[in-house]
Amino acid sequence: MRERTFVMLKPDAVKRKLIGRIIQRFEDKGLEIVEMKMLKMSRELAEKLYEEHRGKDFFEKLINFITSGRVVAMVIEGEEAISVVRKMVGKTNPLEADMGTIRGDFGYSTPDNLVHASDSRESARREIELFFGR
Ligand code: CMP
């Protein structure tokens, strides 16, 4: 089924000048980028995006990192886009992510693991609404 998912290239991807190469992978796969913008997230927006992690020991570090520089927010569309994009992104910890995935190929630590991607239809709907208001 054709789906939309929310993808965000994190400040480390922007600082390391990897955004072109990462976006290329999604396009090469056949996925379509239907919305895209660059922004610096406010603390308020960051806390909303990562609401489910509030209270965890890495929460503060995560919020500080994600608000430390510009991010690229996107809506990506395609068949089974949510699971396909998650597969392409790889496991949360880049040390465990398979080679061939974005985190496996470019990442080495957390929270700076380059990319965020929605994990379910419900998250995708919520995150697209948060960033694009629709
Ligand atoms: P993301 O897929 O955006 O979802 C939550 C984020 O929290 C995750 O990517 C990492 O950036 C960060 N994160 C998850 N686990 C840890 C951890 N153990 N230490 C630091 N950051 C983490």
XYZ file of C-alpha atoms and ligand atoms in Angstrom:
156
model
C 0.000 0.000 0.000
C 1.200 3.502 -0.841
C 2.229 5.341 2.331
C 3.774 8.595 3.506
C 6.490 8.689 6.119
C 8.355 11.444 7.944
C 12.132 11.538 7.597
C 14.493 14.012 9.200
C 18.194 14.406 8.493
C 19.722 15.337 11.832
C 22.275 18.107 12.575
C 25.210 15.688 12.212
C 24.122 14.814 8.646
C 23.908 18.525 7.781
C 27.237 19.401 9.441
C 29.028 16.490 7.778
C 27.611 17.514 4.359
C 25.919 14.162 3.874
C 22.419 15.368 3.020
C 22.860 14.994 -0.747
C 24.157 11.452 -0.450
C 21.430 10.398 1.960
C 18.617 11.920 -0.109
C 20.114 10.252 -3.195
C 19.638 6.846 -1.587
C 15.911 7.437 -1.080
C 15.530 8.646 -4.678
C 17.611 5.777 -6.053
C 15.306 3.340 -4.271
C 12.320 4.799 -6.144
C 10.775 6.677 -3.244
C 9.345 10.135 -3.835
C 10.101 13.228 -1.772
C 6.833 15.135 -1.619
C 7.702 17.792 1.017
C 11.057 19.099 2.214
C 12.393 21.964 4.334
C 15.472 22.925 6.319
C 14.986 24.376 9.789
C 16.518 24.729 13.211
C 14.173 23.023 15.650
C 12.985 24.821 18.756
C 13.263 23.032 22.069
C 9.465 22.881 22.163
C 9.234 21.116 18.788
C 12.075 18.752 19.715
C 10.351 17.773 22.957
C 7.130 17.095 21.048
C 8.880 14.950 18.428
C 10.639 12.906 21.101
C 7.792 12.893 23.654
C 7.967 9.094 24.072
C 11.591 9.362 25.250
C 10.910 11.910 28.011
C 12.308 10.596 31.283
C 14.914 8.365 29.651
C 18.517 8.950 30.646
C 19.482 10.183 27.171
C 16.541 12.604 26.768
C 18.445 15.822 27.633
C 21.384 14.844 25.463
C 19.037 14.030 22.589
C 17.172 17.349 22.822
C 20.430 19.330 23.056
C 21.825 17.514 20.056
C 18.738 17.773 17.859
C 18.445 21.539 18.504
C 22.194 22.134 17.990
C 21.964 22.892 14.277
C 19.784 22.748 11.184
C 17.868 19.646 10.164
C 16.197 18.667 6.888
C 12.599 17.522 7.339
C 10.910 15.542 4.575
C 7.790 13.639 3.715
C 8.616 10.586 1.640
C 6.027 8.634 -0.303
C 6.034 5.175 -1.834
C 4.800 1.591 -1.557
C 5.259 0.445 2.072
C 7.349 3.602 2.554
C 7.386 3.391 6.379
C 9.042 -0.025 6.595
C 11.179 0.432 3.466
C 12.661 3.676 4.813
C 13.244 2.143 8.281
C 15.112 -0.715 6.618
C 17.247 1.729 4.653
C 18.016 3.761 7.794
C 19.103 0.753 9.906
C 19.208 0.095 13.641
C 19.215 3.006 16.117
C 22.755 2.299 17.276
C 25.032 2.742 14.241
C 27.486 0.260 15.765
C 24.792 -2.419 15.389
C 23.325 -1.219 12.102
C 24.013 -3.420 9.072
C 26.431 -2.223 6.434
C 24.448 -0.957 3.472
C 22.095 0.971 5.744
C 22.535 4.721 6.198
C 23.470 4.421 9.869
C 25.635 1.368 9.194
C 27.572 3.151 6.465
C 27.881 6.687 7.868
C 27.263 6.538 11.631
C 29.321 5.700 14.647
C 27.396 6.865 17.727
C 24.133 8.050 19.289
C 22.282 10.350 19.498
C 24.040 11.559 16.322
C 22.787 8.739 14.127
C 22.103 10.912 11.069
C 18.454 10.173 10.325
C 15.089 9.928 12.015
C 12.279 7.961 10.338
C 8.733 7.280 11.551
C 8.228 3.817 13.021
C 4.485 3.398 12.320
C 1.559 4.914 10.432
C 0.426 6.642 13.587
C 3.867 8.193 14.201
C 4.099 9.220 10.543
C 0.753 11.019 10.736
C 1.714 12.742 13.995
C 5.206 13.751 12.864
C 4.082 15.042 9.437
C 1.446 17.136 11.217
C 4.076 18.483 13.658
C 6.452 19.619 10.911
C 4.209 20.359 7.950
C 0.847 21.012 9.579
C -1.086 18.584 7.377
P 15.619 8.253 16.519
O 15.319 7.145 15.564
O 15.470 9.634 15.994
O 14.732 8.080 17.835
C 15.131 8.470 19.107
C 16.532 8.957 19.144
O 17.122 8.986 20.431
C 17.427 8.025 18.358
O 17.156 8.103 17.004
C 18.795 8.514 18.809
O 19.149 9.723 18.164
C 18.515 8.797 20.286
N 18.905 7.675 21.145
C 18.316 6.459 21.256
N 18.931 5.693 22.160
C 19.952 6.439 22.644
C 20.964 6.224 23.632
N 21.038 5.071 24.289
N 21.844 7.214 23.867
C 21.755 8.383 23.202
N 20.816 8.651 22.279
C 19.935 7.706 22.000
